[in-house]
Coordinates of N, CA, C and O in Angstrom, one line a residue:
M190 N -6.7 -21.0 -3.8 CA -7.3 -19.8 -3.9 C -7.0 -18.7 -3.0 O -6.9 -18.9 -1.7
A191 N -6.9 -17.4 -3.1 CA -7.0 -16.8 -2.3 C -7.8 -16.1 -2.1 O -9.3 -16.2 -3.1
K192 N -7.9 -15.9 -0.6 CA -9.4 -14.7 -0.2 C -10.3 -13.4 -0.8 O -8.6 -13.0 -1.6
T193 N -10.7 -13.2 -0.8 CA -10.8 -11.8 -1.8 C -11.9 -10.9 -0.1 O -12.5 -10.8 0.8
Y194 N -11.4 -9.4 -0.2 CA -11.5 -8.2 0.8 C -12.4 -8.3 0.8 O -13.0 -8.0 -0.1
R195 N -13.3 -8.0 1.7 CA -14.3 -8.0 2.3 C -14.2 -6.6 2.8 O -14.4 -6.9 4.4
V196 N -15.3 -5.3 2.2 CA -14.8 -4.3 3.8 C -16.3 -4.1 4.4 O -17.5 -4.3 3.6
G197 N -16.0 -4.9 5.5 CA -17.5 -5.4 6.5 C -17.0 -4.6 7.6 O -16.1 -4.1 8.0
A198 N -17.9 -4.2 8.8 CA -17.6 -3.7 10.1 C -16.1 -4.5 11.0 O -15.9 -3.5 11.2
G199 N -15.5 -5.8 10.4 CA -14.1 -6.1 10.7 C -12.9 -5.7 10.6 O -12.6 -4.8 11.0
A200 N -13.0 -5.3 9.2 CA -12.3 -4.7 8.9 C -12.7 -3.0 9.0 O -11.2 -2.6 8.7
R201 N -13.2 -2.4 9.0 CA -13.5 -1.0 9.0 C -13.5 -0.7 10.3 O -12.1 -0.2 10.8
L202 N -12.8 -1.3 11.8 CA -12.3 -0.9 12.8 C -11.4 -1.5 12.9 O -10.4 -0.8 13.5
V203 N -10.3 -3.0 12.4 CA -9.2 -2.7 12.6 C -8.7 -1.7 11.6 O -7.5 -0.6 11.5
N204 N -9.3 -1.2 10.4 CA -8.9 -0.1 9.9 C -8.4 1.3 10.9 O -7.6 2.1 10.7
I205 N -10.0 1.2 11.4 CA -9.7 2.3 12.3 C -8.5 2.3 13.4 O -8.0 3.4 13.9
V206 N -8.3 1.6 13.8 CA -7.7 1.2 15.1 C -5.9 1.0 14.4 O -5.3 2.2 15.3
F207 N -5.8 0.7 13.4 CA -4.3 0.8 12.9 C -4.1 2.1 12.5 O -3.4 2.8 12.6
R208 N -4.7 2.9 11.8 CA -5.6 4.2 11.1 C -4.4 5.2 12.9 O -4.0 5.9 12.3
V209 N -5.1 5.1 13.7 CA -5.0 5.6 14.8 C -3.7 5.2 15.3 O -2.7 6.5 15.4
M210 N -3.0 3.8 15.5 CA -1.8 3.6 16.1 C -0.5 4.2 15.6 O 0.2 4.7 15.8
T211 N -0.9 4.3 13.6 CA 0.1 4.8 13.0 C 0.2 6.2 12.7 O 1.6 6.8 13.0
R212 N -1.1 6.8 13.2 CA -1.0 8.2 13.1 C -0.4 8.4 14.2 O 0.5 9.9 14.8
L213 N -0.3 7.8 15.6 CA 0.6 8.1 16.7 C 2.3 7.7 16.3 O 2.8 7.7 17.2
G214 N 2.4 7.1 15.5 CA 3.6 6.5 15.2 C 4.0 4.7 15.9 O 4.6 4.9 15.6
L215 N 2.8 4.3 16.6 CA 2.8 2.9 16.6 C 2.9 2.0 15.7 O 2.4 1.6 14.4
G216 N 3.1 0.4 16.3 CA 3.7 -0.3 15.1 C 4.0 -0.2 14.6 O 5.0 0.0 14.6
K217 N 4.5 -1.3 13.9 CA 6.2 -1.3 12.5 C 5.9 -0.3 11.6 O 4.5 0.7 11.4
D218 N 7.0 -0.3 12.0 CA 7.8 0.6 10.9 C 7.4 1.0 9.2 O 7.2 2.0 8.8
Y219 N 6.7 0.1 8.5 CA 6.2 0.7 7.4 C 4.8 0.7 7.3 O 4.5 1.3 6.0
R220 N 4.6 0.8 8.4 CA 2.8 1.2 8.2 C 3.2 2.6 8.5 O 3.4 3.6 9.2
H221 N 1.8 2.9 7.5 CA 1.8 4.5 6.7 C 0.1 4.8 7.0 O -0.7 3.6 6.7
V222 N -0.3 5.7 7.2 CA -1.6 5.9 6.4 C -1.5 6.7 4.8 O -0.9 8.2 4.9
L223 N -2.4 6.3 4.4 CA -2.1 6.5 3.0 C -3.6 7.7 3.1 O -4.6 7.4 3.0
T224 N -3.4 9.0 2.3 CA -4.4 9.8 2.1 C -4.3 10.3 0.5 O -3.2 10.1 0.1
V225 N -5.6 9.7 -0.3 CA -5.8 10.1 -1.4 C -7.0 10.5 -2.1 O -7.8 10.4 -1.3
R226 N -6.9 11.7 -2.9 CA -8.1 12.5 -3.5 C -9.1 11.3 -4.0 O -9.3 10.2 -5.0
G227 N -10.3 11.4 -3.5 CA -10.9 11.0 -4.3 C -11.3 10.5 -6.0 O -11.5 12.0 -6.2
R228 N -11.5 10.1 -6.6 CA -11.3 10.1 -8.3 C -12.4 10.6 -8.4 O -13.3 11.6 -9.6
K229 N -14.0 10.5 -8.2 CA -15.3 10.8 -8.4 C -15.6 11.9 -7.5 O -16.2 13.0 -8.0
T230 N -15.4 12.2 -6.2 CA -15.6 13.1 -5.0 C -14.9 14.4 -4.8 O -14.8 15.4 -4.4
G231 N -13.6 13.7 -5.0 CA -12.5 14.5 -4.8 C -12.4 15.6 -3.7 O -11.3 15.6 -2.9
R232 N -13.1 14.3 -2.7 CA -13.1 14.3 -1.3 C -11.4 13.5 -0.4 O -11.4 12.1 -1.2
P233 N -10.5 13.8 0.1 CA -9.4 12.9 0.7 C -10.2 11.8 1.5 O -10.9 11.9 2.3
Y234 N -9.3 10.5 1.1 CA -9.3 9.0 1.5 C -8.7 8.8 2.5 O -7.5 9.0 1.7
S235 N -8.9 8.2 3.4 CA -7.4 7.8 4.1 C -7.9 6.3 5.2 O -8.4 5.9 4.8
I236 N -6.5 5.1 4.7 CA -6.1 4.1 4.8 C -5.1 3.5 5.2 O -3.7 4.0 4.8
P237 N -4.9 2.8 6.2 CA -3.4 2.3 6.6 C -3.6 1.5 5.7 O -4.0 0.7 5.1
V238 N -1.6 1.9 5.2 CA -1.2 1.1 4.5 C 0.6 0.2 4.1 O 1.1 1.0 5.6
D239 N 0.9 -0.5 4.0 CA 2.5 -0.7 4.2 C 3.1 -0.3 2.9 O 3.3 -0.5 1.7
V240 N 4.7 0.5 3.2 CA 5.1 1.2 2.6 C 6.6 0.1 2.1 O 6.8 0.2 3.7
M241 N 6.8 -0.6 1.2 CA 7.9 -1.6 1.5 C 9.4 -0.7 0.8 O 8.6 0.3 -0.1
R242 N 10.1 -0.8 1.0 CA 11.0 0.3 0.8 C 12.8 -1.0 1.2 O 12.9 -1.2 1.2
N243 N 13.1 -0.1 -0.1 CA 14.2 -1.0 -0.4 C 15.5 0.4 -0.7 O 15.4 1.2 -1.7
G244 N 16.7 0.7 -0.4 CA 17.1 1.6 0.1 C 16.5 3.1 0.1 O 15.7 2.7 1.2
D245 N 16.4 3.7 -1.3 CA 16.1 5.4 -1.3 C 14.5 5.0 -2.0 O 13.9 5.6 -1.8
Q246 N 14.3 3.8 -2.8 CA 13.0 3.5 -3.0 C 12.0 3.1 -2.1 O 12.0 2.2 -1.5
R247 N 10.7 3.3 -2.6 CA 9.7 3.2 -2.1 C 8.4 2.6 -2.4 O 8.6 3.3 -3.7
W248 N 7.7 1.6 -2.4 CA 6.3 1.4 -3.0 C 5.0 0.6 -2.5 O 5.1 0.7 -1.0
L249 N 4.3 1.2 -2.5 CA 2.8 0.8 -2.6 C 2.6 -0.5 -3.0 O 2.5 -0.5 -4.2
V250 N 2.0 -1.7 -2.1 CA 1.4 -2.7 -3.0 C 0.0 -2.9 -2.2 O -0.2 -2.7 -1.6
A251 N -0.5 -3.4 -3.6 CA -2.1 -3.5 -3.6 C -2.7 -4.6 -3.0 O -2.9 -5.4 -3.4
A252 N -2.4 -4.8 -0.9 CA -1.9 -6.4 -0.5 C -3.8 -7.3 -0.8 O -3.8 -7.9 -1.3
Y253 N -4.9 -6.2 -0.7 CA -5.9 -6.9 -0.7 C -6.3 -7.0 -2.0 O -7.9 -7.0 -2.7
G254 N -6.0 -6.4 -3.1 CA -6.6 -6.0 -4.9 C -6.8 -5.3 -5.5 O -7.0 -4.2 -4.2
I255 N -7.7 -4.6 -6.1 CA -7.6 -3.5 -6.9 C -9.0 -3.2 -6.0 O -9.9 -3.0 -6.6
T256 N -8.6 -1.7 -5.2 CA -9.7 -1.4 -4.1 C -9.9 -0.4 -4.5 O -9.1 0.0 -5.6
N257 N -10.6 0.9 -3.8 CA -10.9 2.3 -4.0 C -9.5 3.0 -4.4 O -9.5 3.6 -4.3
W258 N -8.5 2.9 -3.6 CA -7.1 3.6 -3.2 C -6.4 3.8 -4.5 O -6.3 4.1 -5.0
V259 N -6.7 1.9 -5.4 CA -5.7 2.1 -6.4 C -6.5 1.6 -7.0 O -5.6 3.8 -7.8
H260 N -7.6 2.6 -7.4 CA -8.7 3.1 -8.7 C -8.0 5.0 -7.8 O -8.1 5.6 -9.0
N261 N -8.3 5.4 -6.9 CA -7.9 7.0 -6.3 C -6.6 7.3 -6.9 O -6.6 8.2 -7.2
A262 N -5.6 6.4 -6.5 CA -3.9 6.5 -6.7 C -3.9 6.7 -8.5 O -3.1 7.3 -8.3
R263 N -4.6 5.9 -9.1 CA -4.0 5.8 -10.3 C -4.9 7.3 -11.3 O -4.1 8.0 -12.1
A264 N -5.8 6.9 -10.4 CA -6.7 8.9 -11.1 C -6.2 10.0 -11.0 O -6.0 11.0 -11.6
A265 N -5.5 10.1 -9.3 CA -5.1 11.2 -9.0 C -3.4 11.8 -9.3 O -3.1 12.6 -9.6
G266 N -2.7 10.8 -9.3 CA -1.2 10.5 -9.9 C -1.0 10.9 -8.5 O 0.9 10.8 -9.3
E267 N -1.0 11.1 -7.6 CA 0.2 11.2 -6.1 C -1.3 10.7 -4.5 O -2.6 11.1 -5.1
V268 N -0.1 10.9 -4.2 CA -0.8 10.6 -2.7 C 0.0 11.0 -1.5 O 1.1 11.5 -1.9
Q269 N -0.4 10.9 -0.5 CA 0.5 11.2 0.7 C 0.2 9.9 1.4 O -0.3 9.8 1.6
I270 N 1.7 10.1 2.5 CA 2.0 8.9 2.9 C 2.3 9.7 4.3 O 2.9 10.8 4.8
A271 N 1.8 9.7 5.5 CA 2.1 9.8 6.7 C 2.4 8.5 8.0 O 1.7 7.4 7.8
R272 N 3.1 8.8 8.8 CA 3.3 7.7 9.9 C 3.1 9.5 10.8 O 4.5 10.0 11.0
G273 N 2.9 9.2 12.2 CA 3.4 10.3 13.0 C 3.4 11.5 12.8 O 2.1 11.8 12.2
R274 N 4.5 12.0 13.1 CA 3.9 13.5 12.4 C 4.2 13.9 11.5 O 4.1 14.9 10.9
Y275 N 5.0 12.7 10.5 CA 6.0 12.8 9.9 C 4.8 12.8 8.2 O 3.7 11.7 8.6
R276 N 5.1 13.4 7.7 CA 3.9 14.0 6.0 C 4.7 13.4 5.1 O 4.9 14.7 4.6
E277 N 4.2 13.4 3.9 CA 5.2 13.7 2.6 C 3.9 12.6 1.9 O 3.5 11.8 1.2
T278 N 4.1 14.2 0.3 CA 3.7 14.3 -0.2 C 4.0 13.5 -1.9 O 5.0 13.7 -2.0
L279 N 3.4 11.9 -2.4 CA 4.4 11.9 -3.0 C 4.1 11.5 -4.6 O 2.6 11.5 -4.9
R280 N 4.7 11.4 -5.6 CA 4.0 10.9 -7.4 C 3.7 9.3 -7.0 O 4.8 9.3 -6.3
V281 N 2.9 8.7 -7.8 CA 2.7 7.1 -8.0 C 2.8 6.8 -9.4 O 2.4 7.7 -10.3
A282 N 3.5 5.6 -10.0 CA 3.9 5.1 -10.8 C 3.5 3.8 -10.8 O 4.2 3.4 -9.6
E283 N 2.0 3.5 -11.4 CA 2.4 1.4 -11.4 C 3.0 1.4 -12.4 O 3.7 1.2 -13.3
V284 N 4.0 0.4 -12.1 CA 4.9 -0.6 -12.2 C 4.8 -1.5 -13.2 O 3.3 -2.3 -12.8
A285 N 5.4 -1.9 -14.1 CA 4.9 -2.9 -14.6 C 4.5 -4.5 -13.9 O 5.7 -4.3 -13.1
P286 N 4.4 -5.4 -14.5 CA 4.1 -6.6 -12.8 C 5.0 -7.4 -13.6 O 5.5 -8.0 -12.0
E287 N 6.8 -7.6 -14.6 CA 7.3 -8.4 -14.4 C 8.8 -6.7 -13.6 O 9.6 -7.5 -12.3
D288 N 8.0 -6.0 -13.1 CA 9.2 -5.4 -12.1 C 8.5 -4.9 -10.3 O 9.7 -4.9 -9.8
G289 N 7.7 -5.7 -11.2 CA 6.9 -5.5 -9.6 C 7.3 -7.3 -8.8 O 7.1 -6.7 -7.3
V290 N 7.4 -7.8 -9.1 CA 7.8 -9.1 -8.6 C 8.6 -9.1 -6.8 O 8.5 -9.7 -6.3
P291 N 10.0 -8.7 -7.2 CA 10.8 -8.7 -6.2 C 9.8 -7.3 -5.1 O 10.5 -7.8 -3.9
V292 N 9.1 -6.4 -5.7 CA 8.8 -6.1 -4.3 C 7.8 -6.5 -3.7 O 7.2 -7.0 -2.1
L293 N 6.7 -8.0 -4.1 CA 5.9 -8.3 -4.3 C 6.5 -9.5 -3.4 O 5.4 -9.8 -1.8
R294 N 7.4 -10.0 -3.4 CA 8.1 -11.0 -3.0 C 8.3 -10.2 -1.7 O 7.7 -11.0 -0.4
Q295 N 9.6 -8.8 -1.6 CA 9.9 -8.5 -0.3 C 8.0 -8.3 0.6 O 8.7 -8.7 1.6
Y296 N 7.4 -8.1 0.2 CA 5.7 -8.1 0.8 C 5.7 -9.2 1.1 O 5.0 -8.9 2.7
L297 N 5.2 -10.3 0.3 CA 4.9 -11.3 1.5 C 5.8 -12.3 2.6 O 5.7 -12.4 3.4
R298 N 7.3 -11.6 2.4 CA 7.4 -12.2 3.3 C 8.2 -10.8 5.3 O 8.1 -11.9 5.6
E299 N 7.7 -10.1 4.9 CA 7.9 -8.8 5.3 C 6.5 -8.7 6.1 O 6.1 -7.9 7.1
V300 N 5.3 -9.4 5.5 CA 3.8 -8.7 5.9 C 2.9 -9.9 5.5 O 1.9 -10.2 4.8
P301 N 3.1 -11.0 6.5 CA 3.0 -12.3 6.4 C 1.0 -12.5 6.7 O 1.0 -13.2 5.6
V302 N 0.7 -11.3 7.3 CA -0.8 -11.5 7.9 C -1.8 -11.4 6.5 O -2.7 -11.9 6.4
T303 N -1.0 -10.8 4.8 CA -1.8 -10.7 3.9 C -1.3 -11.5 3.8 O -1.9 -11.5 2.0
R304 N -1.1 -12.7 3.5 CA -0.5 -14.0 2.8 C -1.4 -14.9 2.1 O -2.1 -15.4 0.8
A305 N -2.6 -14.3 2.9 CA -4.1 -15.0 2.5 C -4.6 -15.1 1.3 O -5.5 -15.6 0.4
Y306 N -3.9 -13.2 1.2 CA -4.9 -12.7 0.1 C -4.5 -13.2 -1.8 O -4.5 -12.4 -2.8
F307 N -3.1 -13.5 -1.8 CA -2.1 -14.3 -2.8 C -2.4 -15.5 -3.1 O -2.3 -16.2 -1.8
D308 N -2.1 -15.7 -4.7 CA -1.7 -17.4 -4.8 C -0.7 -17.4 -5.2 O -0.2 -18.7 -6.0
V309 N 0.3 -17.0 -4.0 CA 1.7 -17.1 -4.5 C 2.5 -17.3 -2.9 O 1.9 -17.0 -2.1
T310 N 3.6 -17.7 -2.7 CA 4.6 -17.4 -1.2 C 5.7 -16.9 -1.7 O 5.8 -16.5 -2.8
P311 N 6.3 -16.3 -1.0 CA 7.5 -15.9 -0.9 C 8.9 -17.1 -2.7 O 9.4 -16.8 -2.3
D312 N 8.5 -17.6 -2.2 CA 9.2 -18.7 -2.7 C 8.6 -19.4 -4.1 O 9.5 -20.4 -4.5
S313 N 7.5 -18.7 -4.4 CA 6.6 -19.1 -5.8 C 8.1 -18.9 -6.5 O 8.8 -17.7 -6.6
P314 N 7.7 -19.2 -7.8 CA 8.7 -18.8 -9.3 C 8.1 -17.2 -9.8 O 7.0 -17.0 -9.9
D315 N 9.1 -16.7 -10.3 CA 8.6 -15.0 -10.8 C 7.4 -14.9 -11.3 O 6.7 -14.3 -11.4
E316 N 7.2 -16.0 -12.5 CA 6.5 -16.4 -12.8 C 4.9 -16.0 -12.6 O 4.0 -15.7 -13.2
R317 N 5.2 -16.4 -11.5 CA 3.6 -17.0 -11.0 C 3.1 -15.4 -10.3 O 2.2 -14.7 -10.5
F318 N 4.6 -14.9 -9.4 CA 4.3 -13.5 -9.3 C 4.0 -12.4 -10.6 O 2.9 -11.6 -10.1
V319 N 4.3 -12.4 -11.7 CA 3.7 -11.9 -12.0 C 2.5 -12.1 -13.0 O 1.8 -10.8 -12.8
A320 N 2.0 -13.0 -12.7 CA 0.6 -12.9 -12.9 C -0.4 -12.9 -11.6 O -1.0 -11.7 -11.6
E321 N 0.3 -12.7 -10.1 CA -0.2 -12.3 -9.4 C -0.5 -10.4 -9.1 O -1.0 -10.0 -8.9
A322 N 0.7 -9.9 -10.4 CA 1.4 -7.9 -10.0 C -0.1 -8.1 -10.9 O -0.9 -6.4 -10.8
E323 N -1.2 -8.7 -11.3 CA -2.1 -7.8 -12.1 C -3.3 -8.2 -11.1 O -4.1 -7.0 -11.3
R324 N -3.4 -8.8 -10.3 CA -4.5 -8.4 -9.1 C -3.9 -8.0 -8.0 O -4.5 -7.2 -7.5
H325 N -2.6 -7.9 -7.8 CA -1.7 -6.8 -6.9 C -1.1 -5.5 -7.0 O 0.4 -6.0 -7.0
P326 N -1.7 -4.4 -7.9 CA -0.8 -3.8 -8.4 C 0.1 -3.5 -7.6 O -0.1 -3.0 -6.4
V327 N 1.7 -2.5 -7.9 CA 2.5 -1.5 -6.9 C 2.9 -1.2 -7.9 O 3.2 -1.0 -9.4
F328 N 2.7 -0.1 -6.3 CA 3.1 1.7 -7.0 C 4.4 1.9 -6.6 O 4.4 1.7 -5.5
E329 N 5.6 2.3 -7.8 CA 6.3 3.1 -7.3 C 5.7 4.5 -6.4 O 5.2 5.7 -7.0
L330 N 6.5 5.2 -5.0 CA 6.9 6.2 -4.3 C 7.7 7.3 -5.0 O 8.5 7.2 -4.6
I331 N 7.2 8.5 -5.7 CA 8.4 9.6 -6.4 C 8.0 10.7 -5.4 O 7.3 11.4 -5.8
P332 N 9.4 10.9 -5.0 CA 9.4 12.1 -4.3 C 9.1 13.7 -5.1 O 9.5 12.9 -6.7
G333 N 9.2 14.5 -4.7 CA 8.9 15.6 -5.6 C 7.0 16.3 -6.2 O 7.1 17.6 -6.6
A334 N 6.3 15.6 -5.1 CA 5.1 16.5 -5.9 C 4.6 17.4 -4.6 O 4.7 18.4 -5.1
A335 N 5.3 17.4 -3.6 CA 5.5 18.5 -2.8 C 7.1 18.1 -1.3 O 7.3 16.7 -2.0
H336 N 7.2 18.4 -0.8 CA 8.3 17.9 0.3 C 7.6 17.4 1.4 O 6.7 17.4 1.9
A337 N 8.9 17.8 1.7 CA 8.5 16.3 3.6 C 8.0 17.5 4.8 O 8.9 18.4 4.5
Q338 N 7.0 17.3 5.7 CA 6.8 17.5 6.8 C 6.7 17.4 7.7 O 5.7 16.3 7.8
A339 N 7.5 18.4 8.8 CA 6.4 17.4 10.4 C 5.4 18.0 10.6 O 5.5 19.1 9.7
A340 N 4.3 17.5 10.7 CA 2.7 18.4 11.6 C 3.3 19.4 12.0 O 3.5 19.3 13.3
D341 N 2.1 20.4 12.9 CA 2.1 21.6 13.8 C 1.8 20.8 14.6 O 0.8 20.2 14.3
G342 N 2.6 21.4 15.5 CA 1.7 20.5 16.9 C 2.6 20.7 18.0 O 2.2 19.7 19.0

């Protein structure tokens, strides 16, 4: 049985540390700071996420389930990802569960720290991954919302 993600003091502290590290360009190269407009408040919210890449394609995986950033990304239709001085605004498109299987499989191989939140392993059959994608949606990141830019400073 997969663990349920809880946003307590420990998770908040870890998110702050990873957000600061990522804004400095430190840590794993797949880690970015995701900023998305709140669906109710309209305010920007930021959280560290892991961006999966295959060639020119990039995806976000809801590793901890359907959390606030997932709801906000669905409502906004676009997000910003940042790492170090790099910022990019992208459209997001949620992929069908069966299309997310290779991305989820890659995610579990590359980001093992989140495996406890999944009921599959990298070697599980595709059918189990399709079921898992209902709890861990995958979003394709699509260029075109705005252009990439380096932050001033």
